[in-house]
Amino acid sequence: LNTRRELWGTDCYGYGNDTDAVYKNIPFYMGLHKNVGYGVFFDNTFRTFFDFGKERKNACSFWAQGGEMRYYFINGPKLMDVCRRYTFLTGRPELPPKWALGYHQSKWSYYPESTVRNLAKEFRNRKIPCDVIHLDIDYMDGFRCFTWDKKRFPNPKKMVSDLKAQGFKSIVIIDPGIKIDKKYSVYNEGVKHGYFCNRGDGPLLKGSVWPGECHFPDFTNPKVRDWWATLYKGLIEDGIAGVWNDMNEPAIFEDGSFPFDARHDYDGHPCTHRKVHNVYGSLMAQATCEGQKLYLDNKRAFTITRSAYAGVQRFASVWTGDNLATWEHLKIANIQCQRLSASGISFAGSDVGGFIGSPNGELYTRWIQMAVFHPFFRTHSSGDNGDKEPWMFDEKYVNVVRTYIELRYQLLPYIYSTFWQYATDGSPMIRSLNLVDQSDSESYFREEEFLLGNNILVAPVSAEGISSKKVYLPKGKWYNYWNDELIKGKQEIEANTPLDQMPIFIKAGAVIPFQP
Ligand code: MIG
């Protein structure tokens, strides 16, 4: 209440609780009126505002800087049904490859090849489960998308296949900016066929990002999406199993983003950047997803994107961008993943431990514990303050981290089934308590507890050095995972939180499949 929110995709490095706008643009909200749950989806890609009691007390309003006043009112009356119908409208995901639900390790950046090989070896030597290694921008030749730096990675195909033999999938990052370089084939093709965005006054739009001066594909043009898809051929032939799309707000260093009057095709309905900005990232992710499918030989694609518009769940998972290694940000990540999940995007996660700065062992351990229950589970860091692999902390932390990553794998059948349910009927995987029992007014004010699927409730530990924490259990009966105590719901209890215990509760009567 008393807030106004703006949707205008922004590269909000080091954002905080009050940052507005952020990376993603999902013009959807839910409400309760006399216990009847409803949702409003504002189907408009222009810069959009939602005002909840800020402009006028007791009034909610929303508007955009262009386009039609086209919105969908979804009558629950159950909030869970609002979520499901919202995805009926905007789309549901395909099942991801199972490995994508495992643990991912990332850093900006792991290079050269020997560093990547050592990383893989360390995971296996230390018996910490891990399925995926992410390569950030430094694998590329001068940040040219779809190339490899041959000094750092002389034989990528061999490296990727050796990693595969050890049970690792490799993911690479791809940004939208294409380096202006007459010796670079992607640049030449793009210019020749008119695939890049133009400025309002005619010439090709230029902007500086990592490679220096770049042009930017117009992903609103179906021909450009088809072309972009084919660019993944080489990487997939090198054995790459998934793609990470970054900087697609779109972000430009000096000006923030494209000028408002930049030109776009918009599927044959030419328009300016005002109409495209918020959907640019989703369309890039769509082309990226389709590209993998062209060459993956019927294997499932995996894409992760930073910017997104409503419906992105059909093509990609998301992460919450450049957060901080603080306790505050552990809480923010918790809330973000709940809200994304209610907004059609269950396949979400945060940079575990925080992207900017260095967590201490306790913060990292607590963050891992929470992220075990987030569908996308990846440690990532800016690398500015040293490394952030699970073994960078004292042994007592490493042991707890290992146990929790193991728990993630034990729970995979449950998590995968929960994903199947999401893919099938749009049920959010992560559920705030108000989705579980909207008639319980206590649930409106609880932000930390959440359910993963139907039967597991967790309460992430979000403060340092605490030995217990208050947890609210919704209606029904719950088993304390740690001591099998049966507890009646609709009450607040005190749960113990020694370092190796995050409060976990299992709904009475549930069957939870475990695997080794
Ligand atoms: O300007 O690729 O959010 O995850 O490591 C920074 C480098 C660009 C921002 C992403 C982050 C990634 C970083 N990128």
Coordinates of N, CA and C and ligand atoms in Angstrom, one line a residue, residues 108 136-137 173 210 244 246-247 253 306 319 322 351 355 380, ligand 1:
W108 N 31.8 -14.4 -12.5 CA 32.2 -13.5 -13.6 C 33.7 -13.3 -13.5
D136 N 30.8 -16.8 -18.1 CA 30.5 -15.4 -18.3 C 31.3 -14.8 -19.5
I137 N 31.1 -13.5 -19.7 CA 31.5 -12.9 -21.0 C 33.0 -13.1 -21.4
I173 N 27.1 -17.3 -21.7 CA 26.3 -16.1 -21.7 C 26.3 -15.5 -23.1
W210 N 30.0 -4.1 -23.4 CA 31.3 -4.7 -23.2 C 32.2 -4.7 -24.4
W244 N 22.6 -18.3 -21.4 CA 22.3 -17.2 -20.4 C 22.2 -15.9 -21.2
D246 N 21.9 -11.9 -21.0 CA 22.1 -10.8 -20.1 C 22.0 -9.4 -20.8
M247 N 21.9 -8.3 -20.1 CA 22.0 -7.0 -20.7 C 20.8 -6.7 -21.7
F253 N 25.8 1.3 -21.8 CA 26.6 1.9 -20.7 C 26.3 3.4 -20.5
R306 N 17.7 -12.1 -18.0 CA 17.7 -11.1 -16.9 C 16.5 -10.2 -17.1
W319 N 16.9 -14.9 -13.5 CA 17.5 -14.6 -12.2 C 17.3 -13.2 -11.8
D322 N 21.8 -8.2 -10.3 CA 23.0 -7.8 -9.5 C 22.6 -7.4 -8.1
D351 N 21.2 -14.7 -7.4 CA 22.7 -15.1 -7.3 C 22.9 -15.4 -5.8
F355 N 25.7 -11.0 -5.6 CA 26.6 -10.8 -6.8 C 27.7 -9.8 -6.4
H380 N 26.4 -17.3 -8.0 CA 27.1 -16.4 -9.0 C 27.6 -15.2 -8.3
Ligands
MIG1 O1 27.7 -5.2 -16.9 O2 28.5 -10.4 -17.8 O3 23.8 -9.3 -14.2 O4 25.3 -11.6 -13.8 O5 28.0 -11.5 -14.4 C1 27.6 -6.4 -16.2 C2 28.9 -9.8 -16.6 C3 27.2 -7.5 -17.1 C4 25.6 -8.3 -15.5 C5 24.9 -9.6 -15.0 C6 25.9 -10.4 -14.3 C7 27.1 -10.7 -15.1 C8 27.7 -9.5 -15.7 N1 26.7 -8.7 -16.4

